Structures are given as C-alpha cells and as structure tokens.
Amino acid sequence: MYKDLDPLIHSKLRLTIMSHLVKSDKSDFKELKELTSANSGNVSIQIGKLEEAGYVIVKKGFKNNYQHTSVELTDKGLKAFETYVHALKSYIDLSDWNGFF
C-alpha cells in the first residue's frame, strides 16, 4: 500500500533544504542558497513554509556586523522527514530490482 508523501517536503527545493538539515542539523541562509542554486526570494519563501509548519527554527541576527539568518531542524521536522522517507520506501519494492541496489 502506497503511503501519502508530505507535500511540504516533496517539493524539490524544500526536500534539498530538509535533507541538508538532517545531515548537518543546522545551516545558514547563505549556505542553503548556494546549495540549492535558487534565488534569495525563493529560498526565503521555502524556509518560511518549513518554519510555519514547525519543521525548522529560523533565527535572525548579526554575525561580524552582517545580517545572519540561521536555520535549524526541529524534532518535528526530523520526524516528518523520517516519515517522508518511510512513505517513499513504500513506493519501491526492492525485490523487483534484481540487483540494482
């Protein structure tokens, strides 16, 4: 049985951001912008959607006299990502792949 995929995470840009945060726990806006190759406005909007869902915490401040935005994965975000990956696995029956994996 196929499980529903969280549409909030399923977006390519948000999936990239979440995947990076799962590996690194937190990041900053500049790093996420470089990682995704997206423009500042799009990255900002997608981070905002993740923050609104409670998947990330955004902290704004200054670092070396420059504006700095950090993004941190929450426990809720980690659980949502794990659920997403588990649901995605339900789409793949590895027994039919005959050694591809």
PDB file of C-alpha atoms in Angstrom:
ATOM      1  CA  MET A   1       0.000   0.000   0.000  1.00  0.00           C
ATOM      2  CA  TYR A   2       1.359   3.379  -1.017  1.00  0.00           C
ATOM      3  CA  LYS A   3       1.545   5.986   1.717  1.00  0.00           C
ATOM      4  CA  ASP A   4       0.918   9.678   1.222  1.00  0.00           C
ATOM      5  CA  LEU A   5       4.032  11.785   0.714  1.00  0.00           C
ATOM      6  CA  ASP A   6       4.173  15.007   2.715  1.00  0.00           C
ATOM      7  CA  PRO A   7       3.651  17.691   0.022  1.00  0.00           C
ATOM      8  CA  LEU A   8       5.552  20.204   2.111  1.00  0.00           C
ATOM      9  CA  ILE A   9       8.725  18.098   1.934  1.00  0.00           C
ATOM     10  CA  HIS A  10       8.096  16.685  -1.552  1.00  0.00           C
ATOM     11  CA  SER A  11       8.967  19.980  -3.274  1.00  0.00           C
ATOM     12  CA  LYS A  12      12.485  19.743  -4.752  1.00  0.00           C
ATOM     13  CA  LEU A  13      13.782  22.877  -3.039  1.00  0.00           C
ATOM     14  CA  ARG A  14      12.291  22.062   0.375  1.00  0.00           C
ATOM     15  CA  LEU A  15      13.460  18.446   0.081  1.00  0.00           C
ATOM     16  CA  THR A  16      17.001  19.696  -0.586  1.00  0.00           C
ATOM     17  CA  ILE A  17      16.856  22.028   2.412  1.00  0.00           C
ATOM     18  CA  MET A  18      15.428  19.339   4.709  1.00  0.00           C
ATOM     19  CA  SER A  19      17.928  16.718   3.510  1.00  0.00           C
ATOM     20  CA  HIS A  20      20.809  19.066   4.215  1.00  0.00           C
ATOM     21  CA  LEU A  21      19.469  19.930   7.657  1.00  0.00           C
ATOM     22  CA  VAL A  22      19.027  16.246   8.535  1.00  0.00           C
ATOM     23  CA  LYS A  23      22.738  15.760   7.818  1.00  0.00           C
ATOM     24  CA  SER A  24      24.009  18.955   9.421  1.00  0.00           C
ATOM     25  CA  ASP A  25      21.272  19.794  11.991  1.00  0.00           C
ATOM     26  CA  LYS A  26      21.530  23.499  11.170  1.00  0.00           C
ATOM     27  CA  SER A  27      22.736  25.797   8.436  1.00  0.00           C
ATOM     28  CA  ASP A  28      22.579  29.402   7.416  1.00  0.00           C
ATOM     29  CA  PHE A  29      20.722  31.178   4.653  1.00  0.00           C
ATOM     30  CA  LYS A  30      23.815  31.783   2.519  1.00  0.00           C
ATOM     31  CA  GLU A  31      24.815  28.108   2.610  1.00  0.00           C
ATOM     32  CA  LEU A  32      21.274  26.973   1.710  1.00  0.00           C
ATOM     33  CA  LYS A  33      21.123  29.465  -1.143  1.00  0.00           C
ATOM     34  CA  GLU A  34      24.436  28.183  -2.542  1.00  0.00           C
ATOM     35  CA  LEU A  35      23.436  24.551  -2.038  1.00  0.00           C
ATOM     36  CA  THR A  36      20.128  24.916  -3.869  1.00  0.00           C
ATOM     37  CA  SER A  37      21.272  27.385  -6.563  1.00  0.00           C
ATOM     38  CA  ALA A  38      17.945  29.142  -6.027  1.00  0.00           C
ATOM     39  CA  ASN A  39      17.433  32.875  -5.757  1.00  0.00           C
ATOM     40  CA  SER A  40      17.197  34.552  -2.355  1.00  0.00           C
ATOM     41  CA  GLY A  41      13.457  35.176  -2.584  1.00  0.00           C
ATOM     42  CA  ASN A  42      12.629  31.566  -3.381  1.00  0.00           C
ATOM     43  CA  VAL A  43      14.869  30.195  -0.630  1.00  0.00           C
ATOM     44  CA  SER A  44      13.336  32.643   1.826  1.00  0.00           C
ATOM     45  CA  ILE A  45       9.781  31.653   0.887  1.00  0.00           C
ATOM     46  CA  GLN A  46      10.520  27.927   1.164  1.00  0.00           C
ATOM     47  CA  ILE A  47      12.259  28.315   4.532  1.00  0.00           C
ATOM     48  CA  GLY A  48       9.231  30.316   5.675  1.00  0.00           C
ATOM     49  CA  LYS A  49       6.901  27.467   4.712  1.00  0.00           C
ATOM     50  CA  LEU A  50       9.054  24.987   6.639  1.00  0.00           C
ATOM     51  CA  GLU A  51       9.119  27.323   9.620  1.00  0.00           C
ATOM     52  CA  GLU A  52       5.338  27.799   9.508  1.00  0.00           C
ATOM     53  CA  ALA A  53       4.931  24.012   9.639  1.00  0.00           C
ATOM     54  CA  GLY A  54       7.252  23.827  12.642  1.00  0.00           C
ATOM     55  CA  TYR A  55       9.880  21.819  10.748  1.00  0.00           C
ATOM     56  CA  VAL A  56      12.619  24.418  11.225  1.00  0.00           C
ATOM     57  CA  ILE A  57      13.504  27.280  13.541  1.00  0.00           C
ATOM     58  CA  VAL A  58      14.792  30.468  11.941  1.00  0.00           C
ATOM     59  CA  LYS A  59      16.980  32.824  13.948  1.00  0.00           C
ATOM     60  CA  LYS A  60      17.929  36.233  12.595  1.00  0.00           C
ATOM     61  CA  GLY A  61      20.754  38.334  13.945  1.00  0.00           C
ATOM     62  CA  PHE A  62      24.169  39.683  13.104  1.00  0.00           C
ATOM     63  CA  LYS A  63      27.499  37.967  12.604  1.00  0.00           C
ATOM     64  CA  ASN A  64      30.632  40.088  12.094  1.00  0.00           C
ATOM     65  CA  ASN A  65      28.404  43.160  11.567  1.00  0.00           C
ATOM     66  CA  TYR A  66      26.468  41.445   8.751  1.00  0.00           C
ATOM     67  CA  GLN A  67      22.903  40.246   8.843  1.00  0.00           C
ATOM     68  CA  HIS A  68      22.847  36.498   9.512  1.00  0.00           C
ATOM     69  CA  THR A  69      19.992  34.009   9.302  1.00  0.00           C
ATOM     70  CA  SER A  70      20.406  30.526  10.733  1.00  0.00           C
ATOM     71  CA  VAL A  71      18.029  27.649  10.081  1.00  0.00           C
ATOM     72  CA  GLU A  72      17.791  24.697  12.452  1.00  0.00           C
ATOM     73  CA  LEU A  73      15.884  21.443  12.106  1.00  0.00           C
ATOM     74  CA  THR A  74      13.308  20.777  14.830  1.00  0.00           C
ATOM     75  CA  ASP A  75      12.345  17.411  16.306  1.00  0.00           C
ATOM     76  CA  LYS A  76       9.041  17.750  14.455  1.00  0.00           C
ATOM     77  CA  GLY A  77      10.944  18.371  11.215  1.00  0.00           C
ATOM     78  CA  LEU A  78      13.166  15.340  11.741  1.00  0.00           C
ATOM     79  CA  LYS A  79      10.144  13.146  12.446  1.00  0.00           C
ATOM     80  CA  ALA A  80       8.365  14.494   9.353  1.00  0.00           C
ATOM     81  CA  PHE A  81      11.443  13.756   7.232  1.00  0.00           C
ATOM     82  CA  GLU A  82      11.716  10.221   8.611  1.00  0.00           C
ATOM     83  CA  THR A  83       8.017   9.667   7.895  1.00  0.00           C
ATOM     84  CA  TYR A  84       8.511  11.022   4.369  1.00  0.00           C
ATOM     85  CA  VAL A  85      11.425   8.670   3.685  1.00  0.00           C
ATOM     86  CA  HIS A  86       9.482   5.713   5.107  1.00  0.00           C
ATOM     87  CA  ALA A  87       6.499   6.590   2.899  1.00  0.00           C
ATOM     88  CA  LEU A  88       8.763   6.923  -0.141  1.00  0.00           C
ATOM     89  CA  LYS A  89      10.173   3.467   0.524  1.00  0.00           C
ATOM     90  CA  SER A  90       6.631   2.073   0.255  1.00  0.00           C
ATOM     91  CA  TYR A  91       6.732   3.072  -3.435  1.00  0.00           C
ATOM     92  CA  ILE A  92       9.835   0.986  -4.070  1.00  0.00           C
ATOM     93  CA  ASP A  93       9.717  -2.782  -3.926  1.00  0.00           C
ATOM     94  CA  LEU A  94      13.418  -3.557  -3.985  1.00  0.00           C
ATOM     95  CA  SER A  95      12.803  -7.265  -4.538  1.00  0.00           C
ATOM     96  CA  ASP A  96      11.814  -6.435  -8.135  1.00  0.00           C
ATOM     97  CA  TRP A  97      15.034  -4.577  -8.949  1.00  0.00           C
ATOM     98  CA  ASN A  98      17.239  -7.678  -9.379  1.00  0.00           C
ATOM     99  CA  GLY A  99      20.481  -6.342  -8.007  1.00  0.00           C
ATOM    100  CA  PHE A 100      20.211  -2.694  -8.956  1.00  0.00           C
ATOM    101  CA  PHE A 101      20.559  -1.785  -5.265  1.00  0.00           C
TER     102      PHE A 101
END
